[in-house]
Coordinates of C-alpha atoms and ligand atoms in Angstrom, one line a residue:
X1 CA 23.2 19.3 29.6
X2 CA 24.9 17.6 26.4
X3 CA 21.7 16.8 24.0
X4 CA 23.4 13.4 22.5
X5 CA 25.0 10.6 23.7
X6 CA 27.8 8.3 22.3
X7 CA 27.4 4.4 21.8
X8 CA 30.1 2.6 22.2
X9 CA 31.5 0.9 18.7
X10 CA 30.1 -2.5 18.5
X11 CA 30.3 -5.8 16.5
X12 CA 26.9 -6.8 15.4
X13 CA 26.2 -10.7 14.6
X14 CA 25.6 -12.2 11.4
X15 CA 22.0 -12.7 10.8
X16 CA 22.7 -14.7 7.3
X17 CA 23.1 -13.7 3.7
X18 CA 20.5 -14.2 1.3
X19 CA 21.0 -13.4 -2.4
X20 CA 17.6 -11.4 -1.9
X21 CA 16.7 -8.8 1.3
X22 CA 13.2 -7.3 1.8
X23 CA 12.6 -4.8 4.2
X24 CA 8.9 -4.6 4.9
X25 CA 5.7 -7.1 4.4
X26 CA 3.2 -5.4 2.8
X27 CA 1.2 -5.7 -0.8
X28 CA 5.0 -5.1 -2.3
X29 CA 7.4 -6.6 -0.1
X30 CA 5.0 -9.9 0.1
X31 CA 5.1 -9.3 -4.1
X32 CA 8.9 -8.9 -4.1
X33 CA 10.0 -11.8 -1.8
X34 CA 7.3 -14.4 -3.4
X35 CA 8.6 -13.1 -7.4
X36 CA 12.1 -13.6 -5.7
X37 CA 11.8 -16.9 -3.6
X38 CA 9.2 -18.3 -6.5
X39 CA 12.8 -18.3 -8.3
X40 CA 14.7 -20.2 -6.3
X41 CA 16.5 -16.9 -4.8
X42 CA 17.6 -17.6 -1.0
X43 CA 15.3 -14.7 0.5
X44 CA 14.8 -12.8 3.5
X45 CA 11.8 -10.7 4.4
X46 CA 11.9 -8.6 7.5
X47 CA 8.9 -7.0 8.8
X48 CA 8.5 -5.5 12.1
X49 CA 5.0 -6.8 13.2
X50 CA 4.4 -11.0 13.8
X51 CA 2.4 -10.6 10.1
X52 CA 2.0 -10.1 6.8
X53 CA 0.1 -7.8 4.9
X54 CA 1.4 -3.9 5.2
X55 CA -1.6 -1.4 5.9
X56 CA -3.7 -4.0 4.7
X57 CA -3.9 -5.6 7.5
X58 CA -2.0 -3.5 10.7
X59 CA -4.1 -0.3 9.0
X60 CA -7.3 -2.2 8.7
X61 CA -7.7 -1.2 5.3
X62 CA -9.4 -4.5 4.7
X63 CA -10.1 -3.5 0.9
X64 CA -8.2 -3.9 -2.1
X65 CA -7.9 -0.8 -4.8
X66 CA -6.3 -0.9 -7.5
X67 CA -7.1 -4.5 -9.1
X68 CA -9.2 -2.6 -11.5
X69 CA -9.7 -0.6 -14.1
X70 CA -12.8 1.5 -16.4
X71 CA -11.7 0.3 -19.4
X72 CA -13.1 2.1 -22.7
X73 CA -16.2 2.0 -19.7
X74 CA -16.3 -1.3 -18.9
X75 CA -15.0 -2.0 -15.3
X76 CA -12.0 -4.9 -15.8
X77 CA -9.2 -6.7 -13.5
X78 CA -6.2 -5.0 -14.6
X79 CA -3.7 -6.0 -12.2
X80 CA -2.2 -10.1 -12.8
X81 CA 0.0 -12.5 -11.6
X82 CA 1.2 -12.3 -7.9
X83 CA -2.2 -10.7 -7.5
X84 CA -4.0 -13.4 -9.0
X85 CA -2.4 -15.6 -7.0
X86 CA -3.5 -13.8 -3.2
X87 CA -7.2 -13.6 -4.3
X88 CA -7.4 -17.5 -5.5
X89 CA -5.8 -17.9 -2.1
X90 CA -8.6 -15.6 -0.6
X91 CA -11.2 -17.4 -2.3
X92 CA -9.8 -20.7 -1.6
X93 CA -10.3 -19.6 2.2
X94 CA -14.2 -18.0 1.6
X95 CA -11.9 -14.7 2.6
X96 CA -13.0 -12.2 -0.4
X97 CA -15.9 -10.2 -1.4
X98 CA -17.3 -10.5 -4.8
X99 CA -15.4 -6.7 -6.5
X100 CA -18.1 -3.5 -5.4
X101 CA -18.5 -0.7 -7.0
X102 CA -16.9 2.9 -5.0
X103 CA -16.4 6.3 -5.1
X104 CA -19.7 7.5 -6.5
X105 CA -19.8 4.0 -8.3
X106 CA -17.2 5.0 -11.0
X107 CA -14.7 2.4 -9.7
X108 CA -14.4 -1.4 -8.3
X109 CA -12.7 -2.7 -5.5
X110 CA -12.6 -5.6 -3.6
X111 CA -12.9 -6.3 0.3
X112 CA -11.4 -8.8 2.0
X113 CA -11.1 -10.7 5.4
X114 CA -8.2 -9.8 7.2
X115 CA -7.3 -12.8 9.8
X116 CA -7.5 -14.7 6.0
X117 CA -5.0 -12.4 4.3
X118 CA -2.2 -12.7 6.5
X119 CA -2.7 -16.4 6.5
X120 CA -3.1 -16.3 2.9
X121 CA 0.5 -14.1 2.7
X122 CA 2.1 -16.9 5.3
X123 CA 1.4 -19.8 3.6
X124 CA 2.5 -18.7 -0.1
X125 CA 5.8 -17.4 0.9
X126 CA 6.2 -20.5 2.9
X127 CA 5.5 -22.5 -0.4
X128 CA 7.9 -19.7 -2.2
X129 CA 10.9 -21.0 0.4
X130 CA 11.1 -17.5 1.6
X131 CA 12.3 -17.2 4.9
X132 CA 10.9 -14.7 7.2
X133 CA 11.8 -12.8 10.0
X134 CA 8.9 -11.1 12.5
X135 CA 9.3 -8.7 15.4
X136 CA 12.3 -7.7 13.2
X137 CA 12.8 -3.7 12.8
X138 CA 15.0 -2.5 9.9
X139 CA 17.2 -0.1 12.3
X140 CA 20.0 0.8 9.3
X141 CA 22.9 0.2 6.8
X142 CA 25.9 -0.6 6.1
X143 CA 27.6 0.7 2.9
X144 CA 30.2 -1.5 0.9
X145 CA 31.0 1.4 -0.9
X146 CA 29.4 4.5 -1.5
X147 CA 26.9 3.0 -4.2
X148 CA 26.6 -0.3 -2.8
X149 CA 24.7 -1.6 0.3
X150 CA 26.4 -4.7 2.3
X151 CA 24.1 -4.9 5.6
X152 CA 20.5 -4.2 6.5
X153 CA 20.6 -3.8 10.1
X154 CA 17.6 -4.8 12.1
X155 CA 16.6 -4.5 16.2
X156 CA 14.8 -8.0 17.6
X157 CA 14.1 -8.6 20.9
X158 CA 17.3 -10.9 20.5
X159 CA 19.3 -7.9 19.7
X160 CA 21.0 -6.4 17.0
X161 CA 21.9 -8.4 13.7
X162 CA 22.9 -7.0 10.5
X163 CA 21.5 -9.0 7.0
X164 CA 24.0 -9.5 4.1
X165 CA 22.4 -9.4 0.9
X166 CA 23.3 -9.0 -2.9
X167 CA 20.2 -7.2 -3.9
X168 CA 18.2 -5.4 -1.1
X169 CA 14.4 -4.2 -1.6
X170 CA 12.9 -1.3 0.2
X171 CA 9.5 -2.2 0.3
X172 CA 8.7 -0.3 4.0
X173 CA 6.5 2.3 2.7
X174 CA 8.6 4.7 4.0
X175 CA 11.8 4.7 1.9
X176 CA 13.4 3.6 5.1
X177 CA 16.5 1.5 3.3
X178 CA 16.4 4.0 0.6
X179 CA 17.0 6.8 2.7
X180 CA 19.7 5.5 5.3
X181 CA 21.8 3.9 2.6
X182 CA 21.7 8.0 0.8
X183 CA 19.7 7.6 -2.0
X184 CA 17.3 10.8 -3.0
X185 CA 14.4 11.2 -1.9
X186 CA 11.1 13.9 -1.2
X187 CA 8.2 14.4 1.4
X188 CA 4.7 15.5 0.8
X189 CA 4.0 18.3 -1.9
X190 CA 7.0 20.3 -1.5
X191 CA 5.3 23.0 0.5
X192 CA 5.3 20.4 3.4
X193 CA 1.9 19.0 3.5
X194 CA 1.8 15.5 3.3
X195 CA -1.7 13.4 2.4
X196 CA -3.6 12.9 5.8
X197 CA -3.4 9.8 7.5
X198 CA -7.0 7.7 8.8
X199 CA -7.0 5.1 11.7
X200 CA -9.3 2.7 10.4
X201 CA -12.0 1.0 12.2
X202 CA -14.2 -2.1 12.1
X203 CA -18.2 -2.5 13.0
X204 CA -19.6 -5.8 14.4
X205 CA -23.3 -6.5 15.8
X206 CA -24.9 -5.0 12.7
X207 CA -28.1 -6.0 11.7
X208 CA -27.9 -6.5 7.7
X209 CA -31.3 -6.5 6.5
X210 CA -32.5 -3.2 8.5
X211 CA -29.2 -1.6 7.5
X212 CA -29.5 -2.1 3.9
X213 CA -27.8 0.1 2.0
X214 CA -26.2 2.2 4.7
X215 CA -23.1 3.1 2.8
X216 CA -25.3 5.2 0.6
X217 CA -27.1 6.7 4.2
X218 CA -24.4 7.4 6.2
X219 CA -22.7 9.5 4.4
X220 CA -25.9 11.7 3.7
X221 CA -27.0 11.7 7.7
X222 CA -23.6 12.8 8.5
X223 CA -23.8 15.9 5.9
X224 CA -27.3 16.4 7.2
X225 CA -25.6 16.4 10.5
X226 CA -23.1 19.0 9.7
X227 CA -25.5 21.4 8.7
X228 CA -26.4 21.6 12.0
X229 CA -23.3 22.4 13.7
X230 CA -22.2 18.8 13.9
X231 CA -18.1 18.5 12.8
X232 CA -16.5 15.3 11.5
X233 CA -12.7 14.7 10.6
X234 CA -13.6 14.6 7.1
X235 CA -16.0 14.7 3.9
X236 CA -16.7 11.5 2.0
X237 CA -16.9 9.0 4.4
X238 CA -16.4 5.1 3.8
X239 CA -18.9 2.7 5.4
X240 CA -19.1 -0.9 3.9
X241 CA -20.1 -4.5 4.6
X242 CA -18.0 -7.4 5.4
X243 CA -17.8 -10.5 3.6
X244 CA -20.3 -11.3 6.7
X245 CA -22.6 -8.2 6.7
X246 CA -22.8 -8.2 10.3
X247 CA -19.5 -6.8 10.4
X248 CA -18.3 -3.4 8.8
X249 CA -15.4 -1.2 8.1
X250 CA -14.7 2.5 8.7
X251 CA -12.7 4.4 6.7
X252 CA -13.9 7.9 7.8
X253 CA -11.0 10.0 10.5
X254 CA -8.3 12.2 9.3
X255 CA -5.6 12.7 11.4
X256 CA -4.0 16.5 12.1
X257 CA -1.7 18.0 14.5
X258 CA -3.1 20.3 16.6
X259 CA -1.1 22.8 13.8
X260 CA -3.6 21.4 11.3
X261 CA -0.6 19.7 9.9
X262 CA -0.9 15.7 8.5
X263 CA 0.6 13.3 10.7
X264 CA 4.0 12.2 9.6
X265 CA 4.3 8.5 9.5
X266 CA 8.3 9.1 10.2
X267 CA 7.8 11.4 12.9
X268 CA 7.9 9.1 16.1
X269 CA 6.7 12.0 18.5
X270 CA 3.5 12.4 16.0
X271 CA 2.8 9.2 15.5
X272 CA 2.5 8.6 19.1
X273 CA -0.4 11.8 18.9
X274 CA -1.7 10.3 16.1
X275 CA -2.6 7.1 17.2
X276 CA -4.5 8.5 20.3
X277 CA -6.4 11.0 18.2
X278 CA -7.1 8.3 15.7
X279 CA -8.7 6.4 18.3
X280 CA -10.9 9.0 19.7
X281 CA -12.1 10.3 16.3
X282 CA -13.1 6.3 15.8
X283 CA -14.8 6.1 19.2
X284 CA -16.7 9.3 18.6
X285 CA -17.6 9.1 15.1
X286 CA -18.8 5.7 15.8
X287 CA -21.4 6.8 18.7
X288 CA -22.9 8.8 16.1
X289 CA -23.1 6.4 13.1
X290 CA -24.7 3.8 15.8
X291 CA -27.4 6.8 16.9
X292 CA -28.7 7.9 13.9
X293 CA -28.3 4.3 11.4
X294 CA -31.0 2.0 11.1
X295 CA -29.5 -1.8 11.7
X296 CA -26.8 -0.4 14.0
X297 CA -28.5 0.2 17.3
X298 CA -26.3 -2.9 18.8
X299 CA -23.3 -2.9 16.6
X300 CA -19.6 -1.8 18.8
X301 CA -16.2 -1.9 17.3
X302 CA -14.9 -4.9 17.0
X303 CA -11.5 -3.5 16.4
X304 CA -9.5 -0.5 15.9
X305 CA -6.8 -0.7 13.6
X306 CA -3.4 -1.9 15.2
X307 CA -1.6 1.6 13.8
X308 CA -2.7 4.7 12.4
X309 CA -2.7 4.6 8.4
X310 CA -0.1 6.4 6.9
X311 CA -0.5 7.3 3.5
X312 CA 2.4 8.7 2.1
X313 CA 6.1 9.6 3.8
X314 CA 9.1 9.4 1.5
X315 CA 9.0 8.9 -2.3
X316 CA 12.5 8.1 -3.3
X317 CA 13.9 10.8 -6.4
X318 CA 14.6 7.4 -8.7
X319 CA 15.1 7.1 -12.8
X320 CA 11.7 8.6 -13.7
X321 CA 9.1 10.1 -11.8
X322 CA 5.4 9.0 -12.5
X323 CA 2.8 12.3 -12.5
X324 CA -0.8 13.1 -12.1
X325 CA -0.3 13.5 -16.2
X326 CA 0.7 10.5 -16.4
X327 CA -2.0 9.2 -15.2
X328 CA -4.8 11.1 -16.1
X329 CA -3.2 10.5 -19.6
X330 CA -2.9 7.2 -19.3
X331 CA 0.2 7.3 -20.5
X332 CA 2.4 4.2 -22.0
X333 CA 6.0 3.5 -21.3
X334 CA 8.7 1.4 -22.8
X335 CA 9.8 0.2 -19.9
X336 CA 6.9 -0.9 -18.7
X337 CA 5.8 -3.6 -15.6
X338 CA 2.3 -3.0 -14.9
X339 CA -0.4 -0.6 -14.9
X340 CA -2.1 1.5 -12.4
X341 CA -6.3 2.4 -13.1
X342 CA -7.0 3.9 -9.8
X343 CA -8.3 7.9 -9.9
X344 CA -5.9 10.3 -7.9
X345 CA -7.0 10.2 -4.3
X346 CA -5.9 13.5 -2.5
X347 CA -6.4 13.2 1.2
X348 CA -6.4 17.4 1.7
X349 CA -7.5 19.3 5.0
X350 CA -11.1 18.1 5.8
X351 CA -11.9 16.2 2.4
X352 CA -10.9 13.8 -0.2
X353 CA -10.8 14.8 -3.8
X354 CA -10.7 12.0 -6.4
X355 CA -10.1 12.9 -10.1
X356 CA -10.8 10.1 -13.0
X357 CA -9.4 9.0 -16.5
X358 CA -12.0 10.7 -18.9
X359 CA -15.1 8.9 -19.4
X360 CA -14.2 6.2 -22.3
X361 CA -10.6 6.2 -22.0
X362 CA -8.4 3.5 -21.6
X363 CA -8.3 3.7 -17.5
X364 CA -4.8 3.0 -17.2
X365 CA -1.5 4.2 -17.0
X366 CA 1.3 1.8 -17.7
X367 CA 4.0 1.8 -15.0
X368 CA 7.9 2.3 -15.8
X369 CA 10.5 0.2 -14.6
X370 CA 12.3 3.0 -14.2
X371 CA 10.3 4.4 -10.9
X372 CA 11.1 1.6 -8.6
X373 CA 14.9 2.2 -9.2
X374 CA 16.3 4.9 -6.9
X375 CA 19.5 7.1 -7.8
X376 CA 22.8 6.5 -6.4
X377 CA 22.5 2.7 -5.2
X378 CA 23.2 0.2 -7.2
X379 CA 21.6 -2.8 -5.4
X380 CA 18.6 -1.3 -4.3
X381 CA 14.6 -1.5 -5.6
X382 CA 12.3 0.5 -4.0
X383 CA 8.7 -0.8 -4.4
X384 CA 5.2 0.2 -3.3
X385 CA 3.9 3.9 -2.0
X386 CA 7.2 4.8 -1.5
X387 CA 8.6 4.5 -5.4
X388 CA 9.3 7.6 -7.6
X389 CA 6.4 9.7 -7.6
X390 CA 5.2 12.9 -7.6
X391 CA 3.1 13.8 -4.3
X392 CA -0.3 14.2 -7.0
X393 CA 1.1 10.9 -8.8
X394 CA 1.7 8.8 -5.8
X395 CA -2.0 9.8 -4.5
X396 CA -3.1 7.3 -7.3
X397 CA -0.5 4.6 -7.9
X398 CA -0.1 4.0 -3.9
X399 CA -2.9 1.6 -3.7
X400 CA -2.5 -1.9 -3.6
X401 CA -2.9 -3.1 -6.8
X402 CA 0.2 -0.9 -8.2
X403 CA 2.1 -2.1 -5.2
X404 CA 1.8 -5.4 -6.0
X405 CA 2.1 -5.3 -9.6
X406 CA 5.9 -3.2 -7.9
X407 CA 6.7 -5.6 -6.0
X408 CA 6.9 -8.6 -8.1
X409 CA 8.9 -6.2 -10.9
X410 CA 11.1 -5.7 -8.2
X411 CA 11.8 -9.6 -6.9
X412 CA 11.6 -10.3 -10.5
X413 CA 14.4 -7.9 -11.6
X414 CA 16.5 -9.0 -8.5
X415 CA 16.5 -12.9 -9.8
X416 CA 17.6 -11.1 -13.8
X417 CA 20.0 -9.4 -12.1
X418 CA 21.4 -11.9 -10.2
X419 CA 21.3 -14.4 -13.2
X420 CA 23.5 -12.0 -15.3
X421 CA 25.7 -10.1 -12.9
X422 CA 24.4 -6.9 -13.5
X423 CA 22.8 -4.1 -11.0
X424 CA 18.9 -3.6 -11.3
X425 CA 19.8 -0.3 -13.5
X426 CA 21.6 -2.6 -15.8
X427 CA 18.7 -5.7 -16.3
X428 CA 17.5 -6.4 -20.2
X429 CA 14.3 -4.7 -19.6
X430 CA 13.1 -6.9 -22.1
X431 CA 13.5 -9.7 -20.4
X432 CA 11.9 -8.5 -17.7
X433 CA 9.0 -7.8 -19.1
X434 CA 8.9 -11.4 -20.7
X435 CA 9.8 -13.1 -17.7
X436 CA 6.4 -10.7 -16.0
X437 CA 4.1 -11.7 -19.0
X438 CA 5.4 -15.6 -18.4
X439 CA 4.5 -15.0 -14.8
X440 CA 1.3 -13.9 -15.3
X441 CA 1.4 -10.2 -15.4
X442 CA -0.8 -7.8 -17.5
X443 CA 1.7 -4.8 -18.6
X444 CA -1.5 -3.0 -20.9
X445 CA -0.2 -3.7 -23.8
X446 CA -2.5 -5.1 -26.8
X447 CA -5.3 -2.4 -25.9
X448 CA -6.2 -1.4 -29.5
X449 CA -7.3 -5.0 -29.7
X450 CA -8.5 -4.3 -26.6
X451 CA -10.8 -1.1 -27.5
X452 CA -11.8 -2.8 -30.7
X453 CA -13.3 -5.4 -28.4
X454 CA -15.2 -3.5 -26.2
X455 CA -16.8 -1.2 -28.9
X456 CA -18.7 -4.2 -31.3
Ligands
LIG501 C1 -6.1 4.7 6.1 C2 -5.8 4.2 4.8 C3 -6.7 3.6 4.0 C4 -6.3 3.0 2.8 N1 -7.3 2.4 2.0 C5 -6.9 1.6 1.0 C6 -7.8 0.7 0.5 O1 -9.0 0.6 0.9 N2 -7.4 -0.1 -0.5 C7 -6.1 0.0 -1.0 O2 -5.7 -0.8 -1.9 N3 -5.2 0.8 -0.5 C8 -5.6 1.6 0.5 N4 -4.6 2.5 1.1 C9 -3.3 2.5 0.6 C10 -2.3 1.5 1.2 O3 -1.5 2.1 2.2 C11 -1.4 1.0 0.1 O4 -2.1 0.3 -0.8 C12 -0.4 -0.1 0.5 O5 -0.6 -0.7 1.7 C13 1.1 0.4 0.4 O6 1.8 -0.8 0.3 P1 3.4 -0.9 0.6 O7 3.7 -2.3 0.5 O8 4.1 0.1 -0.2 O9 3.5 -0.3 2.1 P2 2.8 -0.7 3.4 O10 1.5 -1.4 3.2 O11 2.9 0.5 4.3 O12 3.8 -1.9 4.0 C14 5.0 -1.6 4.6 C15 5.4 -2.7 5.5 O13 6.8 -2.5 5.9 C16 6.8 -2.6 7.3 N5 7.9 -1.7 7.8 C17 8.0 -0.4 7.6 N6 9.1 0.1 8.1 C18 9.8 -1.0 8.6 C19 11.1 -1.1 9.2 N7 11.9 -0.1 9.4 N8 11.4 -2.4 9.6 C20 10.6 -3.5 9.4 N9 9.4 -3.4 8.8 C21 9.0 -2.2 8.4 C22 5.5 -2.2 7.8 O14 5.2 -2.8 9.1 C23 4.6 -2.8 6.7 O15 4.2 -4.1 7.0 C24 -5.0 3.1 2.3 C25 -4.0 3.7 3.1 C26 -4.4 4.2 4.3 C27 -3.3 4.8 5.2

């Protein structure tokens, strides 16, 4: 029996052509496409769910990481303009949680309401003119030349179209563009282990004031639990209330092969594993959180997460790679767009191992221009968790704040590059940054004046 088969050679029909192509709609493609369309760029954005929002909202991640910093110890906003721009719209909407304090209390994040997110993502790209495809799955490329991409091809339940663009961005988490149109790129660690994925789910029905401060208990009955022969996907389990405390989310599965192996998020075979197993780890884990918690005797889940959460797949080889070091050092950069405060977050076999700045540090590395511009391709950015980074590096600068503060470098450089003629490689970086100040953007600069601040 042959093992392939040949399609016939086809002519595909002209979507359009937009001066600006984003594959993918999460925390960086919504980024990209608003910096872009915000510009007056003719803009595409194709995404292969009916919404916005990335993980955030088809992984149920339902929190945002990132935003924030420990600056010389006090706990700060680091991440501005596009991202400043989704929370007023969350707040606006009475869709976002004051910021909490997580992992071990040594870092904030910020929960918010899911239904309002994506709404909140329609609505500002809409005001941005950016037009949007749904339902729409990035499928390929065409190359103008060997450096140069002339067609996104996407699958719709229309058929197939191809997308002209100028400048393209890859913002689908998995280097999809990147890799089809040849650029460079790595998986996992090198040794083939990739961080684990986690379905997420949520909790409704729970009774706030006899649950208390659960997130604190949970965690402890389930290690209680343990020692007696009980076994869990993994340590350090993530519990939290809602902006409604009746309702919360579950960050707590880890999903493995039967090999033991992490899940690959670009694996179709286990991905369709992984999302059963995700939801049987939620529906058993769950049976025991609701046995053994005061306030959740009647809580069910409300929801499991449309797909499994993938955290990591490809991380395009690009201009620089951004390390652990780097962070850990909180190093600056020249070149750079943003910074990055979160602590590396390895999801390893069984457990989740977080390492921090030092205690009174600055919290944050700066982010280089240089790591969202693959090799090879001259019209291509590559934002979000699948940018140049090592595996340790990317554990930390994956979150959402970084991608955000990724994407709208990214639709920012495509309008500079546009303006002047020149490929991403070639924008003033200068300029750049200026036009990311003007927009808003903190790029952790000034931080002596900064320290000198915090220490009166
Ligand atoms: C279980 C889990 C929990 C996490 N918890 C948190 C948390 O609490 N807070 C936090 O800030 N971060 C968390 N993260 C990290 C989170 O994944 C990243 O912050 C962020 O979502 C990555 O953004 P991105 O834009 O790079 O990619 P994604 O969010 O992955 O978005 C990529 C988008 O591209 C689309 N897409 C992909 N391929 C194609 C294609 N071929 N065609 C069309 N569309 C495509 C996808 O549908 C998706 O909308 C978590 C991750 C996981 C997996």
């Amino acid at each position: 029996m042959k093992n392939d088969v040949t399609e016939p050679a086809r002519k595909t029909p002209l979507l359009g052509e937009y001066e600006v192509v984003v594959l993918g709609g999460g925390p960086a493609g919504i980024a990209a496409a608003l910096a872009a369309g915000r510009r007056g760029r003719s803009t595409l954005l194709i995404e292969r769910y009916g919404f916005l929002g990335g993980a955030g909202t088809a992984a149920g991640l339902s929190t945002f990481c990132g935003l924030h910093a420990v600056v010389y110890g006090r706990h700060e906003q680091v991440i501005h303009g596009i991202a400043d721009d989704i929370l007023d719209r969350l707040r606006a909407m009475d869709g976002l949680n004051d910021p909490h304090l997580t992992v071990q209390n040594k870092i904030t994040a910020q929960a918010y309401d899911i239904s309002a997110y994506k709404i909140a993502a329609d609505e500002l790209l809409a005001e941005a003119k950016v037009k949007i495809m749904f339902h729409a799955l990035g499928a390929g490329a065409v190359m103008a030349s060997e450096d140069r991409i002339e067609a996104l091809l996407v699958e719709t339940k229309s058929g197939r179209y191809a997308v002209r663009g100028r400048i393209f961005v890859d913002a689908s988490g998995d280097g999809d563009l990147a890799a089809w149109a040849g650029a460079p790129y790595e998986i996992g660690d090198g040794a083939g282990n990739m961080l684990y994925p986690s379905t997420m789910f949520r909790i409704n029905g729970v009774d706030p004031v006899e649950a208390g401060n659960a997130w604190e208990l949970i965690p402890a009955l389930m290690e209680e639990a343990q020692k007696s022969g009980q076994r869990f996907p993994r340590k350090k389990p993530i519990v939290r209330p809602q902006r409604n405390p009746i309702e919360w989310r579950a960050n707590l599965t880890q999903i493995k092969n039967p090999d033991g192996t992490a899940v690959s998020g670009i694996d179709a075979a286990q991905l369709s594993y992984g999302e059963i197993e995700g939801r049987r780890q939620c529906w058993d884990v769950f049976q025991f959180i609701k046995r053994v918690t005061p306030g959740f005797q009647n809580a069910y889940i409300v929801e499991i997460a449309p797909q499994i959460g993938i955290r990591e797949t490809r991380r395009i080889a690009g201009e620089y790679t951004l390390s652990e070091e780097d962070i850990l050092g909180c190093r600056d950069f020249d070149d750079a767009i943003g910074v990055n405060g979160w602590p590396v977050e390895a999801h390893i076999k069984g457990d989740v191992k977080f390492v921090f700045t030092a205690a009174g540090s600055r919290g944050f590395n700066q982010i280089p221009y240089r790591i969202i511009l693959p090799q090879r391709v001259e019209n291509l950015l590559v934002a979000g968790r699948c940018a140049s980074m090592t595996h340790e590096g990317q554990s930390s600068a994956r979150v959402t704040g970084p991608c955000f503060v990724m994407g709208q470098a990214a639709g920012t450089a495509a309008d500079l590059a546009l303006a002047n003629d020149v490929t991403p490689r070639e924008v003033d970086v200068r300029a750049l940054q200026a036009r990311l100040q003007t927009d808003g953007a903190f790029l952790g600069r000034d931080t002596e004046a900064a320290r000198a601040v915090h220490q009166e």
